[in-house]
Amino acid sequence: MESVWRRTARLPSFPPLEGNAETEVLIVGGGMAGVLCAYFLKQAGVDCLLLEAETLGGGVTGNTTAKITSQHGLIYHKLTRSRGAEAARLYLELNQAALERFRALCRDMDCDFQEQDAFVYSRSRDKLEREAAALNALGFPARLAGELPLPVPAAGAVCFPGQAQFHPLRFLAAIARGLPVHEHTKVLELAPGAAFTRRGTVRADRIILATHFPMLNKHGGYWLKLYQHRSYVLALRGAPAAGGMYVDEDERGLSFRDWGDLLLLGGGGHRTGKQGGGWAELAAFAKKHYPQAREAGRWAAQDCMSLDGIPYAGLYSSGTEGLYTAAGFNKWGMTSSMAAALVLADLVQGKENPYAGLLSPSRGMLRPQLAVNALEAAVSLLTPASPRCPHMGCALKYNPQEHSWDCPCHGSRFQEDGRLIDNPATDDLRSPPAGR
């Protein structure tokens, strides 16, 4: 269950924090977003420090499918309709800027950066035509593709030319060298201008929480604004190459991309704490359509899903001056990490950023997904079962595919012995679960 990225990368190691420290900007979280924030701030001459509870890239970043693209499902028609053409234009412009920044950074880097066309396919020709029309109105050269080189039912696809894919951990290793980082340093508590760890306190003028799911419950309402979604990947050797990056517009569909001689087949997804197809669904698809292929690896990822499909990056809440966050990257963590880091690096330096309003965590919450999230939380809180998540007390569900206890409210996950796997919970279960 180790991703091909983890097996083929060597990241630098950093010592834990020993004693107290002071800095202008503290970054909490050593995934792609946090490391990019530290990188840009150091490049700008800002005194900064990054704390990571385990090791860099050890969470979601190491389990991605590593597509770098502005094409986030069929989002541009939805954005144009819900928030207007200007918001759609800004979102496209920001993500294209993120793609170009990756392209520039990867130019002299051994991280398997490759330009690839990206495709979102659908069974509905109408959906594809609406998306293409919205993109053409924004001046983007998207095109409609007909037949696909994939064994999936589809009426076609919207193609984004000139997108990219890469090896995320080799990239992370390259930009992390020389950064002020302390690994194995878990932040236990936050206060205005301070972060407390077991080995010392860090005082900072500004703090960025890049912890995948924001860890403070008292501010921002993230427990209502976010939910988490599991997805699964099989690496197949001997399957035909996809020749591009493909994803179904339906979140229950499949994704495809190549890496070397491997086909990375993704899908089987479900809301964390719910039942889904998982690796069994992918294995059945591979057996039917790629009978000569053999499995060369498997892993799973967990994505934070926002209310409107746009990430949150900015001031944590209106009542938390000096505290910022990056979260809710949906299924597009690589491009969104870069987009969030570009915005946050400006904001913590007191600079204006044209995309800050678009990504603001304080933007309106009235979306249909809000009611779904609230209902899930209420049902789970009222379920008379144990074990319960230490984050907010929701009843955990056993995940037989991954042998874990998962929270359907906010996505915390625990090993069978009760040890924490994924946040927003910050503590292990007090005692191992008694049954399944």
Tab-separated table of C-alpha atoms in Angstrom:
chain	number	residue	atom	x	y	z
A	1	MET	CA	0.000	0.000	0.000
A	2	GLU	CA	2.946	2.345	-0.649
A	3	SER	CA	2.659	4.688	-3.632
A	4	VAL	CA	5.151	4.530	-6.491
A	5	TRP	CA	6.201	8.060	-5.508
A	6	ARG	CA	7.203	6.978	-1.994
A	7	ARG	CA	9.123	3.977	-3.331
A	8	THR	CA	11.149	6.017	-5.813
A	9	ALA	CA	12.035	9.246	-3.990
A	10	ARG	CA	14.567	10.174	-1.354
A	11	LEU	CA	13.600	13.265	0.619
A	12	PRO	CA	15.963	15.259	2.816
A	13	SER	CA	15.550	14.810	6.555
A	14	PHE	CA	15.350	17.573	9.138
A	15	PRO	CA	15.871	17.546	12.926
A	16	PRO	CA	12.993	17.993	15.380
A	17	LEU	CA	12.592	21.301	17.166
A	18	GLU	CA	14.572	21.454	20.396
A	19	GLY	CA	13.665	24.436	22.563
A	20	ASN	CA	11.876	27.675	21.784
A	21	ALA	CA	12.076	29.671	18.567
A	22	GLU	CA	10.914	32.943	17.043
A	23	THR	CA	10.094	33.725	13.419
A	24	GLU	CA	8.121	36.131	11.268
A	25	VAL	CA	6.010	33.421	9.620
A	26	LEU	CA	5.389	29.927	10.975
A	27	ILE	CA	4.059	27.281	8.573
A	28	VAL	CA	2.435	24.215	10.117
A	29	GLY	CA	2.295	21.225	7.766
A	30	GLY	CA	4.923	19.796	5.423
A	31	GLY	CA	2.871	18.739	2.420
A	32	MET	CA	3.066	20.398	-0.983
A	33	ALA	CA	1.207	23.562	0.089
A	34	GLY	CA	3.271	24.131	3.230
A	35	VAL	CA	6.622	23.508	1.559
A	36	LEU	CA	5.727	25.810	-1.345
A	37	CYS	CA	4.763	28.548	1.132
A	38	ALA	CA	8.128	28.178	2.884
A	39	TYR	CA	9.965	28.150	-0.438
A	40	PHE	CA	8.333	31.339	-1.739
A	41	LEU	CA	8.771	33.160	1.559
A	42	LYS	CA	12.431	32.248	1.797
A	43	GLN	CA	12.919	33.371	-1.810
A	44	ALA	CA	11.359	36.716	-0.811
A	45	GLY	CA	13.759	37.067	2.147
A	46	VAL	CA	11.089	36.512	4.796
A	47	ASP	CA	12.159	34.856	8.046
A	48	CYS	CA	10.051	31.687	8.237
A	49	LEU	CA	9.960	28.251	9.844
A	50	LEU	CA	8.061	25.083	8.918
A	51	LEU	CA	6.964	22.448	11.445
A	52	GLU	CA	5.898	18.972	10.315
A	53	ALA	CA	4.427	16.390	12.704
A	54	GLU	CA	6.012	13.446	10.852
A	55	THR	CA	8.067	13.777	7.635
A	56	LEU	CA	7.754	16.007	4.582
A	57	GLY	CA	5.361	14.670	1.960
A	58	GLY	CA	4.238	11.894	4.266
A	59	GLY	CA	0.516	12.615	3.942
A	60	VAL	CA	-1.703	13.304	0.952
A	61	THR	CA	1.146	14.674	-1.201
A	62	GLY	CA	2.744	11.231	-1.345
A	63	ASN	CA	-0.520	9.578	-2.425
A	64	THR	CA	-1.620	11.851	-5.235
A	65	THR	CA	-1.867	10.941	-8.920
A	66	ALA	CA	0.201	14.114	-9.495
A	67	LYS	CA	-1.646	15.836	-12.308
A	68	ILE	CA	-0.888	19.551	-12.750
A	69	THR	CA	-3.884	21.012	-14.523
A	70	SER	CA	-6.364	23.873	-14.568
A	71	GLN	CA	-9.078	21.444	-15.634
A	72	HIS	CA	-10.876	20.550	-12.417
A	73	GLY	CA	-13.782	18.528	-13.674
A	74	LEU	CA	-16.452	20.451	-15.579
A	75	ILE	CA	-16.116	23.431	-13.261
A	76	TYR	CA	-16.075	26.445	-15.563
A	77	HIS	CA	-19.691	26.206	-16.686
A	78	LYS	CA	-20.735	25.768	-13.039
A	79	LEU	CA	-18.626	28.727	-11.902
A	80	THR	CA	-19.901	30.969	-14.667
A	81	ARG	CA	-23.469	30.109	-13.738
A	82	SER	CA	-23.073	30.318	-9.929
A	83	ARG	CA	-20.522	33.107	-9.446
A	84	GLY	CA	-20.288	34.836	-12.815
A	85	ALA	CA	-17.834	34.938	-15.696
A	86	GLU	CA	-15.327	37.073	-13.776
A	87	ALA	CA	-14.929	34.458	-11.012
A	88	ALA	CA	-14.549	31.732	-13.635
A	89	ARG	CA	-11.908	33.803	-15.434
A	90	LEU	CA	-9.980	34.416	-12.215
A	91	TYR	CA	-10.061	30.729	-11.300
A	92	LEU	CA	-8.747	29.736	-14.722
A	93	GLU	CA	-6.091	32.455	-14.687
A	94	LEU	CA	-4.861	31.514	-11.205
A	95	ASN	CA	-4.573	27.820	-12.006
A	96	GLN	CA	-2.811	28.505	-15.292
A	97	ALA	CA	-0.380	30.691	-13.338
A	98	ALA	CA	0.166	27.774	-10.934
A	99	LEU	CA	0.851	25.457	-13.869
A	100	GLU	CA	3.364	27.917	-15.318
A	101	ARG	CA	5.139	28.277	-11.966
A	102	PHE	CA	5.500	24.489	-11.763
A	103	ARG	CA	6.793	24.470	-15.333
A	104	ALA	CA	9.440	27.077	-14.489
A	105	LEU	CA	10.552	25.377	-11.263
A	106	CYS	CA	10.737	21.942	-12.885
A	107	ARG	CA	12.781	23.101	-15.883
A	108	ASP	CA	16.141	22.097	-14.404
A	109	MET	CA	14.818	19.488	-11.999
A	110	ASP	CA	14.761	15.676	-12.186
A	111	CYS	CA	11.099	15.194	-11.275
A	112	ASP	CA	9.644	13.511	-14.392
A	113	PHE	CA	7.836	16.683	-15.458
A	114	GLN	CA	5.999	16.021	-18.721
A	115	GLU	CA	3.594	18.111	-20.702
A	116	GLN	CA	0.331	16.249	-21.279
A	117	ASP	CA	-3.094	17.110	-22.570
A	118	ALA	CA	-5.805	16.725	-19.933
A	119	PHE	CA	-9.267	15.340	-20.610
A	120	VAL	CA	-12.507	15.278	-18.631
A	121	TYR	CA	-14.894	12.743	-20.121
A	122	SER	CA	-18.618	12.285	-19.622
A	123	ARG	CA	-21.561	10.231	-20.823
A	124	SER	CA	-23.435	13.489	-21.378
A	125	ARG	CA	-22.597	15.323	-24.593
A	126	ASP	CA	-24.668	18.279	-23.380
A	127	LYS	CA	-22.446	18.719	-20.299
A	128	LEU	CA	-19.329	18.639	-22.454
A	129	GLU	CA	-20.689	21.168	-24.917
A	130	ARG	CA	-21.727	23.538	-22.127
A	131	GLU	CA	-18.259	23.341	-20.572
A	132	ALA	CA	-16.526	23.922	-23.904
A	133	ALA	CA	-18.773	26.918	-24.594
A	134	ALA	CA	-17.991	28.416	-21.173
A	135	LEU	CA	-14.256	27.992	-21.760
A	136	ASN	CA	-14.429	29.455	-25.252
A	137	ALA	CA	-16.239	32.474	-23.794
A	138	LEU	CA	-13.294	32.841	-21.371
A	139	GLY	CA	-10.864	32.744	-24.297
A	140	PHE	CA	-9.333	29.374	-23.398
A	141	PRO	CA	-8.480	27.007	-26.306
A	142	ALA	CA	-10.345	23.955	-25.000
A	143	ARG	CA	-11.677	21.527	-27.575
A	144	LEU	CA	-14.158	18.695	-27.698
A	145	ALA	CA	-12.703	15.241	-28.260
A	146	GLY	CA	-14.752	12.388	-29.709
A	147	GLU	CA	-13.579	8.810	-29.358
A	148	LEU	CA	-11.300	8.092	-26.416
A	149	PRO	CA	-8.482	5.506	-26.244
A	150	LEU	CA	-10.029	4.095	-23.067
A	151	PRO	CA	-12.429	1.217	-22.318
A	152	VAL	CA	-15.017	3.500	-20.701
A	153	PRO	CA	-18.503	4.561	-21.840
A	154	ALA	CA	-18.271	8.225	-22.834
A	155	ALA	CA	-19.842	10.676	-25.244
A	156	GLY	CA	-16.482	12.381	-25.567
A	157	ALA	CA	-14.306	14.699	-23.503
A	158	VAL	CA	-13.249	18.298	-23.044
A	159	CYS	CA	-9.524	18.590	-23.741
A	160	PHE	CA	-7.179	21.097	-22.080
A	161	PRO	CA	-3.958	21.260	-24.122
A	162	GLY	CA	-0.531	21.831	-22.597
A	163	GLN	CA	-1.134	20.663	-19.033
A	164	ALA	CA	1.384	18.516	-17.119
A	165	GLN	CA	2.201	15.630	-14.789
A	166	PHE	CA	5.237	14.946	-12.592
A	167	HIS	CA	6.772	13.006	-9.697
A	168	PRO	CA	5.537	14.980	-6.663
A	169	LEU	CA	8.033	13.744	-4.081
A	170	ARG	CA	11.084	14.248	-6.276
A	171	PHE	CA	9.850	17.798	-6.830
A	172	LEU	CA	9.266	18.264	-3.103
A	173	ALA	CA	12.724	16.908	-2.302
A	174	ALA	CA	14.340	19.407	-4.661
A	175	ILE	CA	12.627	22.546	-3.350
A	176	ALA	CA	12.810	21.514	0.331
A	177	ARG	CA	16.594	21.372	0.489
A	178	GLY	CA	17.894	24.298	2.473
A	179	LEU	CA	14.512	25.323	3.869
A	180	PRO	CA	14.115	26.010	7.624
A	181	VAL	CA	12.211	22.852	8.575
A	182	HIS	CA	11.720	20.794	11.730
A	183	GLU	CA	10.259	17.322	11.212
A	184	HIS	CA	8.766	15.089	13.938
A	185	THR	CA	7.513	18.260	15.623
A	186	LYS	CA	3.794	18.110	16.232
A	187	VAL	CA	1.940	21.297	17.080
A	188	LEU	CA	-0.249	20.483	20.081
A	189	GLU	CA	-1.957	23.819	20.586
A	190	LEU	CA	-2.193	27.258	19.034
A	191	ALA	CA	-2.591	30.669	20.650
A	192	PRO	CA	-2.407	34.133	19.094
A	193	GLY	CA	1.150	34.449	17.825
A	194	ALA	CA	2.314	31.117	19.260
A	195	ALA	CA	2.419	27.392	18.544
A	196	PHE	CA	3.151	24.903	21.323
A	197	THR	CA	4.969	21.602	20.765
A	198	ARG	CA	6.304	18.972	23.159
A	199	ARG	CA	9.836	20.325	22.806
A	200	GLY	CA	9.261	24.055	22.744
A	201	THR	CA	7.163	27.060	21.783
A	202	VAL	CA	7.418	28.942	18.502
A	203	ARG	CA	6.491	32.629	18.574
A	204	ALA	CA	5.479	34.079	15.214
A	205	ASP	CA	3.971	37.270	13.832
A	206	ARG	CA	1.878	35.251	11.386
A	207	ILE	CA	0.976	31.558	11.175
A	208	ILE	CA	-0.099	29.500	8.145
A	209	LEU	CA	-1.946	26.234	8.828
A	210	ALA	CA	-1.312	23.929	5.875
A	211	THR	CA	-2.499	20.810	7.692
A	212	HIS	CA	-4.847	19.408	5.009
A	213	PHE	CA	-7.891	19.861	7.279
A	214	PRO	CA	-7.753	23.007	9.489
A	215	MET	CA	-7.166	21.999	13.105
A	216	LEU	CA	-9.030	24.764	15.002
A	217	ASN	CA	-12.734	24.025	15.555
A	218	LYS	CA	-13.650	27.283	17.290
A	219	HIS	CA	-13.096	29.462	14.241
A	220	GLY	CA	-14.003	29.380	10.565
A	221	GLY	CA	-16.673	26.663	10.593
A	222	TYR	CA	-14.461	24.259	8.626
A	223	TRP	CA	-16.204	21.294	10.222
A	224	LEU	CA	-19.238	22.375	8.165
A	225	LYS	CA	-17.394	23.782	5.144
A	226	LEU	CA	-15.365	20.639	4.405
A	227	TYR	CA	-15.832	16.911	4.094
A	228	GLN	CA	-13.283	14.258	3.093
A	229	HIS	CA	-13.329	11.777	0.240
A	230	ARG	CA	-11.285	8.599	-0.241
A	231	SER	CA	-10.026	7.508	-3.657
A	232	TYR	CA	-7.888	4.549	-4.699
A	233	VAL	CA	-5.137	3.860	-7.241
A	234	LEU	CA	-3.771	0.742	-8.912
A	235	ALA	CA	-0.447	0.904	-10.764
A	236	LEU	CA	-0.651	-1.547	-13.670
A	237	ARG	CA	2.262	-2.910	-15.682
A	238	GLY	CA	1.423	-4.268	-19.132
A	239	ALA	CA	-1.685	-2.145	-19.713
A	240	PRO	CA	-1.948	0.096	-22.807
A	241	ALA	CA	-0.692	3.636	-22.286
A	242	ALA	CA	-3.348	6.302	-21.828
A	243	GLY	CA	-1.344	8.931	-23.725
A	244	GLY	CA	-2.771	11.765	-21.652
A	245	MET	CA	-4.460	12.521	-18.344
A	246	TYR	CA	-8.098	11.458	-18.171
A	247	VAL	CA	-10.738	11.778	-15.472
A	248	ASP	CA	-14.487	11.171	-15.358
A	249	GLU	CA	-16.638	14.189	-14.530
A	250	ASP	CA	-18.609	11.897	-12.217
A	251	GLU	CA	-16.782	11.577	-8.881
A	252	ARG	CA	-17.617	7.849	-8.897
A	253	GLY	CA	-15.791	7.395	-12.215
A	254	LEU	CA	-12.221	6.487	-13.136
A	255	SER	CA	-9.018	8.390	-13.842
A	256	PHE	CA	-6.021	7.417	-15.976
A	257	ARG	CA	-2.446	8.621	-16.448
A	258	ASP	CA	0.888	7.062	-17.366
A	259	TRP	CA	4.119	7.019	-15.413
A	260	GLY	CA	6.959	5.295	-17.228
A	261	ASP	CA	5.699	1.853	-18.195
A	262	LEU	CA	2.879	1.975	-15.633
A	263	LEU	CA	-0.746	2.942	-16.077
A	264	LEU	CA	-2.117	4.615	-12.952
A	265	LEU	CA	-5.798	3.708	-12.683
A	266	GLY	CA	-7.757	5.690	-10.097
A	267	GLY	CA	-11.305	5.430	-8.785
A	268	GLY	CA	-13.453	3.414	-6.390
A	269	GLY	CA	-14.003	6.573	-4.367
A	270	HIS	CA	-16.426	7.323	-1.547
A	271	ARG	CA	-16.986	9.799	1.238
A	272	THR	CA	-14.701	8.907	4.142
A	273	GLY	CA	-16.587	6.707	6.595
A	274	LYS	CA	-18.935	5.422	3.883
A	275	GLN	CA	-18.791	2.312	1.713
A	276	GLY	CA	-17.306	2.393	-1.785
A	277	GLY	CA	-15.775	0.279	-4.521
A	278	GLY	CA	-12.164	0.789	-3.482
A	279	TRP	CA	-9.394	-1.345	-4.911
A	280	ALA	CA	-11.830	-4.216	-5.560
A	281	GLU	CA	-13.672	-2.061	-8.111
A	282	LEU	CA	-10.402	-1.123	-9.811
A	283	ALA	CA	-9.133	-4.710	-9.823
A	284	ALA	CA	-12.365	-5.913	-11.430
A	285	PHE	CA	-12.090	-3.237	-14.128
A	286	ALA	CA	-8.444	-4.133	-14.795
A	287	LYS	CA	-9.215	-7.853	-14.991
A	288	LYS	CA	-11.954	-7.233	-17.545
A	289	HIS	CA	-10.260	-4.649	-19.742
A	290	TYR	CA	-6.533	-5.250	-19.178
A	291	PRO	CA	-6.344	-9.031	-18.611
A	292	GLN	CA	-2.617	-9.172	-19.451
A	293	ALA	CA	-1.672	-6.442	-16.976
A	294	ARG	CA	-0.326	-7.124	-13.513
A	295	GLU	CA	-0.514	-4.975	-10.414
A	296	ALA	CA	2.693	-3.138	-9.567
A	297	GLY	CA	1.366	-1.125	-6.623
A	298	ARG	CA	-1.692	0.274	-4.905
A	299	TRP	CA	-2.426	3.194	-2.625
A	300	ALA	CA	-5.210	5.490	-1.483
A	301	ALA	CA	-5.626	9.237	-1.089
A	302	GLN	CA	-7.898	11.462	0.945
A	303	ASP	CA	-9.145	14.771	-0.424
A	304	CYS	CA	-10.760	17.667	1.435
A	305	MET	CA	-13.828	18.812	-0.482
A	306	SER	CA	-14.995	22.431	-0.256
A	307	LEU	CA	-18.579	23.643	-0.559
A	308	ASP	CA	-18.232	25.179	-4.018
A	309	GLY	CA	-15.302	23.341	-5.621
A	310	ILE	CA	-12.854	26.202	-4.942
A	311	PRO	CA	-10.064	25.897	-2.347
A	312	TYR	CA	-9.853	27.955	0.832
A	313	ALA	CA	-6.668	30.026	1.112
A	314	GLY	CA	-6.406	33.158	3.185
A	315	LEU	CA	-7.197	34.489	6.642
A	316	TYR	CA	-8.424	31.573	8.782
A	317	SER	CA	-11.492	33.558	9.861
A	318	SER	CA	-12.539	37.152	10.431
A	319	GLY	CA	-11.692	36.794	14.127
A	320	THR	CA	-8.180	35.327	13.819
A	321	GLU	CA	-5.817	38.114	12.846
A	322	GLY	CA	-2.428	36.808	11.737
A	323	LEU	CA	-3.648	33.222	11.251
A	324	TYR	CA	-4.005	31.859	7.715
A	325	THR	CA	-4.938	28.522	6.189
A	326	ALA	CA	-4.843	26.496	2.969
A	327	ALA	CA	-7.421	23.709	2.653
A	328	GLY	CA	-10.199	22.220	0.544
A	329	PHE	CA	-8.203	21.380	-2.569
A	330	ASN	CA	-10.883	18.917	-3.700
A	331	LYS	CA	-9.202	16.395	-6.044
A	332	TRP	CA	-6.692	18.826	-7.521
A	333	GLY	CA	-4.129	19.085	-4.755
A	334	MET	CA	-1.026	19.756	-6.824
A	335	THR	CA	-2.284	22.748	-8.808
A	336	SER	CA	-4.336	24.016	-5.868
A	337	SER	CA	-1.342	23.769	-3.504
A	338	MET	CA	0.635	26.014	-5.818
A	339	ALA	CA	-2.299	28.426	-6.269
A	340	ALA	CA	-2.819	28.655	-2.498
A	341	ALA	CA	0.899	29.170	-1.830
A	342	LEU	CA	1.100	31.989	-4.389
A	343	VAL	CA	-1.812	33.766	-2.705
A	344	LEU	CA	-0.680	33.159	0.879
A	345	ALA	CA	2.909	34.217	0.231
A	346	ASP	CA	1.565	37.620	-0.792
A	347	LEU	CA	-0.981	37.948	2.007
A	348	VAL	CA	1.432	37.215	4.861
A	349	GLN	CA	3.787	39.870	3.447
A	350	GLY	CA	0.992	42.429	3.448
A	351	LYS	CA	0.749	42.483	-0.350
A	352	GLU	CA	-2.459	42.595	-2.327
A	353	ASN	CA	-3.254	39.571	-4.460
A	354	PRO	CA	-5.891	39.647	-7.238
A	355	TYR	CA	-7.098	36.136	-6.369
A	356	ALA	CA	-7.417	36.560	-2.598
A	357	GLY	CA	-11.153	37.264	-2.727
A	358	LEU	CA	-11.805	34.222	-4.901
A	359	LEU	CA	-10.110	31.849	-2.419
A	360	SER	CA	-11.151	33.642	0.774
A	361	PRO	CA	-12.225	31.166	3.473
A	362	SER	CA	-14.784	33.731	4.640
A	363	ARG	CA	-16.757	33.711	1.387
A	364	GLY	CA	-20.424	32.697	1.480
A	365	MET	CA	-21.291	29.246	2.855
A	366	LEU	CA	-24.829	28.885	1.486
A	367	ARG	CA	-24.334	25.914	-0.825
A	368	PRO	CA	-26.300	22.630	-1.049
A	369	GLN	CA	-23.271	20.711	0.234
A	370	LEU	CA	-23.513	22.599	3.532
A	371	ALA	CA	-26.828	20.893	4.327
A	372	VAL	CA	-25.378	17.485	3.411
A	373	ASN	CA	-22.375	18.036	5.692
A	374	ALA	CA	-24.588	19.175	8.568
A	375	LEU	CA	-26.878	16.159	8.169
A	376	GLU	CA	-23.964	13.714	8.104
A	377	ALA	CA	-22.591	15.237	11.301
A	378	ALA	CA	-25.971	15.146	13.060
A	379	VAL	CA	-26.646	11.514	12.121
A	380	SER	CA	-23.199	10.380	13.205
A	381	LEU	CA	-23.306	12.305	16.479
A	382	LEU	CA	-26.647	10.691	17.325
A	383	THR	CA	-25.525	7.167	16.379
A	384	PRO	CA	-25.260	5.118	19.604
A	385	ALA	CA	-22.011	3.395	18.727
A	386	SER	CA	-18.392	3.289	19.721
A	387	PRO	CA	-15.575	3.988	19.105
A	388	ARG	CA	-16.028	7.722	18.694
A	389	CYS	CA	-13.743	10.266	17.051
A	390	PRO	CA	-11.905	12.539	19.514
A	391	HIS	CA	-12.263	15.451	17.080
A	392	MET	CA	-15.984	16.146	17.632
A	393	GLY	CA	-17.406	12.875	18.952
A	394	CYS	CA	-18.806	11.337	15.757
A	395	ALA	CA	-19.254	7.556	15.583
A	396	LEU	CA	-16.437	5.888	13.634
A	397	LYS	CA	-17.062	3.342	10.885
A	398	TYR	CA	-14.806	0.384	10.102
A	399	ASN	CA	-13.173	0.445	6.660
A	400	PRO	CA	-12.561	-3.205	5.689
A	401	GLN	CA	-10.530	-2.336	2.569
A	402	GLU	CA	-7.921	-0.381	4.507
A	403	HIS	CA	-8.406	-1.956	7.957
A	404	SER	CA	-9.020	1.415	9.563
A	405	TRP	CA	-11.643	3.248	11.613
A	406	ASP	CA	-12.916	6.256	9.660
A	407	CYS	CA	-15.025	9.254	10.665
A	408	PRO	CA	-17.939	10.003	8.299
A	409	CYS	CA	-18.282	13.555	9.665
A	410	HIS	CA	-14.891	15.093	9.014
A	411	GLY	CA	-12.634	12.304	7.761
A	412	SER	CA	-10.309	11.524	10.670
A	413	ARG	CA	-8.912	7.997	10.382
A	414	PHE	CA	-7.359	5.602	12.896
A	415	GLN	CA	-5.479	2.328	12.713
A	416	GLU	CA	-7.077	-0.785	14.197
A	417	ASP	CA	-5.053	-0.228	17.372
A	418	GLY	CA	-6.411	3.334	17.671
A	419	ARG	CA	-3.409	5.274	16.410
A	420	LEU	CA	-4.221	8.391	14.386
A	421	ILE	CA	-3.729	8.230	10.603
A	422	ASP	CA	-5.440	11.350	9.224
A	423	ASN	CA	-6.606	14.648	10.725
A	424	PRO	CA	-8.567	16.780	11.714
A	425	ALA	CA	-8.333	14.752	14.940
A	426	THR	CA	-5.035	15.457	16.662
A	427	ASP	CA	-4.979	12.572	19.150
A	428	ASP	CA	-5.066	8.771	19.090
A	429	LEU	CA	-8.141	6.950	20.370
A	430	ARG	CA	-7.949	6.553	24.126
A	431	SER	CA	-8.285	2.777	23.840
A	432	PRO	CA	-8.186	0.334	20.911
A	433	PRO	CA	-11.630	-0.282	19.321
A	434	ALA	CA	-13.298	-3.366	20.768
A	435	GLY	CA	-14.966	-4.639	17.580
A	436	ARG	CA	-15.934	-3.995	13.993
